[in-house]
Amino acid sequence: MAPSAEKMAHSEIPPALEPDGALTPVPEVSGIFGRIVDKISTVFALGFLLAMGILIFEIFMRHVFNSPTLWAHETTTFLSAIGFVFAGLYCASRDKHIRVVIIYDIAGPKLRRALDIGISIVCAISSGFFAWAGWLMVQRAAFKPDGSIHLETTGSAFNAPYPGLLKIFMLLVLIALTIQFVVLAINYVRAKPYDMRANSGAAKDND
């Protein structure tokens, strides 16, 4: 028996891409904050292209001129790392984070709304705790015991401050992730009890 218009199966949830290959719009429940995250995501996507370019340059320098660089490996690792860290926030802003949908698929619109609210609240609390843990990590990676700023470095010949920068970035992303889940919870509360995912996560108002 085919799912009704009011209750779509998980397999029928709109994909991330439109048929023409364009990205689907950011769900309205993500609010203005989600749209801001979506806008700046291009910067981190370009970081992967930059990392690829650096790797090509390193291969060229190593095998053509026999003069490998000191910075290429650590820099590409850093660029890829910040891209993957930001990807978690990007998925949340598009309401595409991982779910176990066994119960969700058989639930009615009202229960789905309650699950969306509950999931968002739990995720916000979890992200908040992770942000606090991230701050404790940043205290050790960015400050000396006397309180002066000194970023943790790689300890290699290049000795870049990438570990310290990555931990600071992770803290900022976790704070942003907490905010995004709070926005999602608020907008799910405001939304009408119908299948919001079947309608691109529409809500009455945005935060």
PDB file of C-alpha atoms in Angstrom:
ATOM      1  CA  MET A   1       0.000   0.000   0.000  1.00  0.00           C
ATOM      2  CA  ALA A   2       1.478   3.339  -1.071  1.00  0.00           C
ATOM      3  CA  PRO A   3       2.112   5.993   1.588  1.00  0.00           C
ATOM      4  CA  SER A   4      -0.460   8.791   1.740  1.00  0.00           C
ATOM      5  CA  ALA A   5       0.298  12.422   0.900  1.00  0.00           C
ATOM      6  CA  GLU A   6       0.227  13.196   4.630  1.00  0.00           C
ATOM      7  CA  LYS A   7       2.749  10.536   5.592  1.00  0.00           C
ATOM      8  CA  MET A   8       5.604   9.905   3.198  1.00  0.00           C
ATOM      9  CA  ALA A   9       8.024   7.014   3.591  1.00  0.00           C
ATOM     10  CA  HIS A  10      11.634   7.818   4.383  1.00  0.00           C
ATOM     11  CA  SER A  11      12.641   6.677   0.902  1.00  0.00           C
ATOM     12  CA  GLU A  12      10.418   9.435  -0.530  1.00  0.00           C
ATOM     13  CA  ILE A  13      12.005  12.297   1.422  1.00  0.00           C
ATOM     14  CA  PRO A  14      13.317  14.824  -1.146  1.00  0.00           C
ATOM     15  CA  PRO A  15      16.980  14.208  -2.020  1.00  0.00           C
ATOM     16  CA  ALA A  16      19.791  16.731  -1.547  1.00  0.00           C
ATOM     17  CA  LEU A  17      19.879  17.429  -5.282  1.00  0.00           C
ATOM     18  CA  GLU A  18      17.160  18.525  -7.671  1.00  0.00           C
ATOM     19  CA  PRO A  19      16.736  16.529 -10.922  1.00  0.00           C
ATOM     20  CA  ASP A  20      18.813  19.169 -12.753  1.00  0.00           C
ATOM     21  CA  GLY A  21      21.699  18.666 -10.320  1.00  0.00           C
ATOM     22  CA  ALA A  22      21.117  21.852  -8.320  1.00  0.00           C
ATOM     23  CA  LEU A  23      21.087  21.749  -4.534  1.00  0.00           C
ATOM     24  CA  THR A  24      17.719  21.761  -2.829  1.00  0.00           C
ATOM     25  CA  PRO A  25      16.917  24.920  -0.825  1.00  0.00           C
ATOM     26  CA  VAL A  26      17.839  25.121   2.843  1.00  0.00           C
ATOM     27  CA  PRO A  27      14.798  23.951   4.881  1.00  0.00           C
ATOM     28  CA  GLU A  28      12.819  26.808   6.389  1.00  0.00           C
ATOM     29  CA  VAL A  29      13.099  25.250   9.850  1.00  0.00           C
ATOM     30  CA  SER A  30      16.838  25.961   9.737  1.00  0.00           C
ATOM     31  CA  GLY A  31      16.074  29.673   9.793  1.00  0.00           C
ATOM     32  CA  ILE A  32      18.355  32.537   8.854  1.00  0.00           C
ATOM     33  CA  PHE A  33      21.194  30.879  10.735  1.00  0.00           C
ATOM     34  CA  GLY A  34      20.990  27.820   8.491  1.00  0.00           C
ATOM     35  CA  ARG A  35      21.030  29.970   5.372  1.00  0.00           C
ATOM     36  CA  ILE A  36      24.160  31.766   6.621  1.00  0.00           C
ATOM     37  CA  VAL A  37      25.871  28.420   7.189  1.00  0.00           C
ATOM     38  CA  ASP A  38      24.869  27.357   3.699  1.00  0.00           C
ATOM     39  CA  LYS A  39      26.316  30.540   2.178  1.00  0.00           C
ATOM     40  CA  ILE A  40      29.738  30.200   3.795  1.00  0.00           C
ATOM     41  CA  SER A  41      29.973  26.475   3.030  1.00  0.00           C
ATOM     42  CA  THR A  42      31.451  27.295  -0.382  1.00  0.00           C
ATOM     43  CA  VAL A  43      34.619  28.550   1.313  1.00  0.00           C
ATOM     44  CA  PHE A  44      35.239  25.155   2.910  1.00  0.00           C
ATOM     45  CA  ALA A  45      34.347  23.312  -0.284  1.00  0.00           C
ATOM     46  CA  LEU A  46      37.018  25.345  -2.062  1.00  0.00           C
ATOM     47  CA  GLY A  47      39.411  24.284   0.689  1.00  0.00           C
ATOM     48  CA  PHE A  48      39.258  20.714  -0.626  1.00  0.00           C
ATOM     49  CA  LEU A  49      40.143  21.963  -4.116  1.00  0.00           C
ATOM     50  CA  LEU A  50      43.034  23.934  -2.662  1.00  0.00           C
ATOM     51  CA  ALA A  51      44.240  20.832  -0.815  1.00  0.00           C
ATOM     52  CA  MET A  52      44.153  18.872  -4.058  1.00  0.00           C
ATOM     53  CA  GLY A  53      46.165  21.602  -5.799  1.00  0.00           C
ATOM     54  CA  ILE A  54      48.766  21.559  -3.026  1.00  0.00           C
ATOM     55  CA  LEU A  55      49.101  17.778  -3.312  1.00  0.00           C
ATOM     56  CA  ILE A  56      49.637  18.052  -7.078  1.00  0.00           C
ATOM     57  CA  PHE A  57      52.271  20.723  -6.460  1.00  0.00           C
ATOM     58  CA  GLU A  58      53.999  18.503  -3.891  1.00  0.00           C
ATOM     59  CA  ILE A  59      54.061  15.539  -6.293  1.00  0.00           C
ATOM     60  CA  PHE A  60      55.536  17.778  -9.000  1.00  0.00           C
ATOM     61  CA  MET A  61      58.199  19.203  -6.682  1.00  0.00           C
ATOM     62  CA  ARG A  62      59.111  15.803  -5.261  1.00  0.00           C
ATOM     63  CA  HIS A  63      59.300  13.744  -8.426  1.00  0.00           C
ATOM     64  CA  VAL A  64      60.340  16.337 -11.009  1.00  0.00           C
ATOM     65  CA  PHE A  65      62.701  18.589  -9.052  1.00  0.00           C
ATOM     66  CA  ASN A  66      63.509  16.159  -6.209  1.00  0.00           C
ATOM     67  CA  SER A  67      62.764  18.997  -3.798  1.00  0.00           C
ATOM     68  CA  PRO A  68      59.807  18.025  -1.583  1.00  0.00           C
ATOM     69  CA  THR A  69      58.167  20.704   0.529  1.00  0.00           C
ATOM     70  CA  LEU A  70      57.962  20.796   4.316  1.00  0.00           C
ATOM     71  CA  TRP A  71      54.473  22.259   4.450  1.00  0.00           C
ATOM     72  CA  ALA A  72      52.339  20.441   1.859  1.00  0.00           C
ATOM     73  CA  HIS A  73      51.330  17.356   3.864  1.00  0.00           C
ATOM     74  CA  GLU A  74      50.418  19.238   7.046  1.00  0.00           C
ATOM     75  CA  THR A  75      48.587  21.973   5.146  1.00  0.00           C
ATOM     76  CA  THR A  76      46.445  19.571   3.117  1.00  0.00           C
ATOM     77  CA  THR A  77      45.635  17.623   6.282  1.00  0.00           C
ATOM     78  CA  PHE A  78      44.575  20.839   8.005  1.00  0.00           C
ATOM     79  CA  LEU A  79      42.423  22.021   5.083  1.00  0.00           C
ATOM     80  CA  SER A  80      40.708  18.648   4.837  1.00  0.00           C
ATOM     81  CA  ALA A  81      40.161  18.502   8.600  1.00  0.00           C
ATOM     82  CA  ILE A  82      38.400  21.867   8.821  1.00  0.00           C
ATOM     83  CA  GLY A  83      36.288  20.889   5.828  1.00  0.00           C
ATOM     84  CA  PHE A  84      35.126  17.682   7.505  1.00  0.00           C
ATOM     85  CA  VAL A  85      34.474  19.467  10.810  1.00  0.00           C
ATOM     86  CA  PHE A  86      32.364  22.102   9.065  1.00  0.00           C
ATOM     87  CA  ALA A  87      30.486  19.376   7.162  1.00  0.00           C
ATOM     88  CA  GLY A  88      28.718  18.343  10.381  1.00  0.00           C
ATOM     89  CA  LEU A  89      27.318  21.846  10.826  1.00  0.00           C
ATOM     90  CA  TYR A  90      26.397  21.980   7.134  1.00  0.00           C
ATOM     91  CA  CYS A  91      24.417  18.724   7.387  1.00  0.00           C
ATOM     92  CA  ALA A  92      22.574  20.025  10.447  1.00  0.00           C
ATOM     93  CA  SER A  93      21.722  23.303   8.705  1.00  0.00           C
ATOM     94  CA  ARG A  94      20.124  21.296   5.902  1.00  0.00           C
ATOM     95  CA  ASP A  95      18.454  19.005   8.447  1.00  0.00           C
ATOM     96  CA  LYS A  96      20.258  16.043   6.886  1.00  0.00           C
ATOM     97  CA  HIS A  97      22.023  14.738   9.962  1.00  0.00           C
ATOM     98  CA  ILE A  98      22.001  10.960  10.556  1.00  0.00           C
ATOM     99  CA  ARG A  99      18.778   9.462  11.922  1.00  0.00           C
ATOM    100  CA  VAL A 100      17.491   6.018  12.747  1.00  0.00           C
ATOM    101  CA  VAL A 101      14.138   6.206  10.997  1.00  0.00           C
ATOM    102  CA  ILE A 102      12.458   2.900  11.903  1.00  0.00           C
ATOM    103  CA  ILE A 103       9.960   4.621  14.202  1.00  0.00           C
ATOM    104  CA  TYR A 104       9.898   7.841  12.209  1.00  0.00           C
ATOM    105  CA  ASP A 105       8.724   6.129   9.019  1.00  0.00           C
ATOM    106  CA  ILE A 106       5.645   4.590  10.655  1.00  0.00           C
ATOM    107  CA  ALA A 107       4.752   7.658  12.739  1.00  0.00           C
ATOM    108  CA  GLY A 108       1.933  10.045  11.942  1.00  0.00           C
ATOM    109  CA  PRO A 109       2.409  13.805  11.427  1.00  0.00           C
ATOM    110  CA  LYS A 110       1.923  14.725  15.102  1.00  0.00           C
ATOM    111  CA  LEU A 111       4.344  12.078  16.345  1.00  0.00           C
ATOM    112  CA  ARG A 112       6.859  13.061  13.670  1.00  0.00           C
ATOM    113  CA  ARG A 113       6.679  16.643  14.838  1.00  0.00           C
ATOM    114  CA  ALA A 114       7.249  15.533  18.435  1.00  0.00           C
ATOM    115  CA  LEU A 115      10.199  13.391  17.335  1.00  0.00           C
ATOM    116  CA  ASP A 116      11.688  16.303  15.388  1.00  0.00           C
ATOM    117  CA  ILE A 117      11.416  18.545  18.440  1.00  0.00           C
ATOM    118  CA  GLY A 118      12.853  15.894  20.769  1.00  0.00           C
ATOM    119  CA  ILE A 119      15.724  15.024  18.430  1.00  0.00           C
ATOM    120  CA  SER A 120      16.637  18.693  18.019  1.00  0.00           C
ATOM    121  CA  ILE A 121      16.609  19.309  21.778  1.00  0.00           C
ATOM    122  CA  VAL A 122      18.741  16.243  22.512  1.00  0.00           C
ATOM    123  CA  CYS A 123      21.188  17.202  19.760  1.00  0.00           C
ATOM    124  CA  ALA A 124      21.379  20.777  21.076  1.00  0.00           C
ATOM    125  CA  ILE A 125      22.173  19.545  24.587  1.00  0.00           C
ATOM    126  CA  SER A 126      24.755  17.068  23.290  1.00  0.00           C
ATOM    127  CA  SER A 127      26.394  19.718  21.105  1.00  0.00           C
ATOM    128  CA  GLY A 128      26.492  22.079  24.091  1.00  0.00           C
ATOM    129  CA  PHE A 129      28.339  19.493  26.182  1.00  0.00           C
ATOM    130  CA  PHE A 130      30.753  18.861  23.323  1.00  0.00           C
ATOM    131  CA  ALA A 131      31.313  22.613  23.004  1.00  0.00           C
ATOM    132  CA  TRP A 132      32.205  22.767  26.703  1.00  0.00           C
ATOM    133  CA  ALA A 133      34.647  19.884  26.215  1.00  0.00           C
ATOM    134  CA  GLY A 134      36.001  21.742  23.187  1.00  0.00           C
ATOM    135  CA  TRP A 135      36.641  24.817  25.329  1.00  0.00           C
ATOM    136  CA  LEU A 136      38.615  22.725  27.827  1.00  0.00           C
ATOM    137  CA  MET A 137      40.645  21.410  24.903  1.00  0.00           C
ATOM    138  CA  VAL A 138      41.221  24.912  23.531  1.00  0.00           C
ATOM    139  CA  GLN A 139      42.473  26.114  26.927  1.00  0.00           C
ATOM    140  CA  ARG A 140      45.326  23.622  26.678  1.00  0.00           C
ATOM    141  CA  ALA A 141      45.932  24.119  22.950  1.00  0.00           C
ATOM    142  CA  ALA A 142      45.850  27.929  22.772  1.00  0.00           C
ATOM    143  CA  PHE A 143      47.068  29.242  26.133  1.00  0.00           C
ATOM    144  CA  LYS A 144      50.150  28.859  28.292  1.00  0.00           C
ATOM    145  CA  PRO A 145      49.740  28.304  32.050  1.00  0.00           C
ATOM    146  CA  ASP A 146      50.417  32.022  32.614  1.00  0.00           C
ATOM    147  CA  GLY A 147      47.468  32.916  30.358  1.00  0.00           C
ATOM    148  CA  SER A 148      49.452  34.128  27.360  1.00  0.00           C
ATOM    149  CA  ILE A 149      48.398  32.956  23.913  1.00  0.00           C
ATOM    150  CA  HIS A 150      50.486  30.219  22.348  1.00  0.00           C
ATOM    151  CA  LEU A 151      48.945  27.904  19.777  1.00  0.00           C
ATOM    152  CA  GLU A 152      49.783  24.212  19.823  1.00  0.00           C
ATOM    153  CA  THR A 153      52.004  23.308  16.884  1.00  0.00           C
ATOM    154  CA  THR A 154      52.639  20.133  14.917  1.00  0.00           C
ATOM    155  CA  GLY A 155      56.142  19.633  16.332  1.00  0.00           C
ATOM    156  CA  SER A 156      57.528  18.872  12.872  1.00  0.00           C
ATOM    157  CA  ALA A 157      60.183  20.696  10.856  1.00  0.00           C
ATOM    158  CA  PHE A 158      57.454  22.965   9.526  1.00  0.00           C
ATOM    159  CA  ASN A 159      55.954  23.277  13.027  1.00  0.00           C
ATOM    160  CA  ALA A 160      52.745  25.012  11.954  1.00  0.00           C
ATOM    161  CA  PRO A 161      50.119  26.009  14.564  1.00  0.00           C
ATOM    162  CA  TYR A 162      47.533  23.840  12.813  1.00  0.00           C
ATOM    163  CA  PRO A 163      46.526  21.715  15.852  1.00  0.00           C
ATOM    164  CA  GLY A 164      45.718  24.806  17.900  1.00  0.00           C
ATOM    165  CA  LEU A 165      43.827  26.445  15.043  1.00  0.00           C
ATOM    166  CA  LEU A 166      41.862  23.269  14.350  1.00  0.00           C
ATOM    167  CA  LYS A 167      40.778  22.947  17.981  1.00  0.00           C
ATOM    168  CA  ILE A 168      39.648  26.586  18.067  1.00  0.00           C
ATOM    169  CA  PHE A 169      37.724  26.048  14.830  1.00  0.00           C
ATOM    170  CA  MET A 170      36.126  22.894  16.231  1.00  0.00           C
ATOM    171  CA  LEU A 171      34.957  24.841  19.296  1.00  0.00           C
ATOM    172  CA  LEU A 172      33.371  27.530  17.102  1.00  0.00           C
ATOM    173  CA  VAL A 173      31.628  24.913  14.965  1.00  0.00           C
ATOM    174  CA  LEU A 174      30.260  23.130  18.050  1.00  0.00           C
ATOM    175  CA  ILE A 175      28.865  26.423  19.370  1.00  0.00           C
ATOM    176  CA  ALA A 176      27.290  27.079  15.981  1.00  0.00           C
ATOM    177  CA  LEU A 177      25.930  23.518  15.910  1.00  0.00           C
ATOM    178  CA  THR A 178      24.288  24.047  19.297  1.00  0.00           C
ATOM    179  CA  ILE A 179      22.663  27.240  18.040  1.00  0.00           C
ATOM    180  CA  GLN A 180      21.453  25.511  14.873  1.00  0.00           C
ATOM    181  CA  PHE A 181      19.753  22.705  16.796  1.00  0.00           C
ATOM    182  CA  VAL A 182      18.094  25.249  19.097  1.00  0.00           C
ATOM    183  CA  VAL A 183      16.769  27.065  16.009  1.00  0.00           C
ATOM    184  CA  LEU A 184      15.493  23.772  14.597  1.00  0.00           C
ATOM    185  CA  ALA A 185      13.749  22.894  17.875  1.00  0.00           C
ATOM    186  CA  ILE A 186      12.060  26.314  18.074  1.00  0.00           C
ATOM    187  CA  ASN A 187      10.883  26.216  14.476  1.00  0.00           C
ATOM    188  CA  TYR A 188       9.606  22.649  14.801  1.00  0.00           C
ATOM    189  CA  VAL A 189       7.572  23.793  17.815  1.00  0.00           C
ATOM    190  CA  ARG A 190       6.132  26.637  15.745  1.00  0.00           C
ATOM    191  CA  ALA A 191       5.385  24.430  12.750  1.00  0.00           C
ATOM    192  CA  LYS A 192       2.002  22.891  12.048  1.00  0.00           C
ATOM    193  CA  PRO A 193       1.751  19.164  12.880  1.00  0.00           C
ATOM    194  CA  TYR A 194       1.993  17.918   9.316  1.00  0.00           C
ATOM    195  CA  ASP A 195       4.733  16.036   7.529  1.00  0.00           C
ATOM    196  CA  MET A 196       7.322  18.808   7.491  1.00  0.00           C
ATOM    197  CA  ARG A 197       9.954  16.788   5.627  1.00  0.00           C
ATOM    198  CA  ALA A 198       7.517  16.143   2.800  1.00  0.00           C
ATOM    199  CA  ASN A 199       7.199  19.899   2.507  1.00  0.00           C
ATOM    200  CA  SER A 200      10.908  20.761   2.745  1.00  0.00           C
ATOM    201  CA  GLY A 201      10.729  21.407   6.466  1.00  0.00           C
ATOM    202  CA  ALA A 202       8.440  24.406   6.202  1.00  0.00           C
ATOM    203  CA  ALA A 203       7.734  26.297   9.404  1.00  0.00           C
ATOM    204  CA  LYS A 204       5.634  29.332  10.188  1.00  0.00           C
ATOM    205  CA  ASP A 205       8.511  31.554  11.178  1.00  0.00           C
ATOM    206  CA  ASN A 206      12.277  31.563  11.035  1.00  0.00           C
ATOM    207  CA  ASP A 207      14.768  32.460  13.736  1.00  0.00           C
TER     208      ASP A 207
END
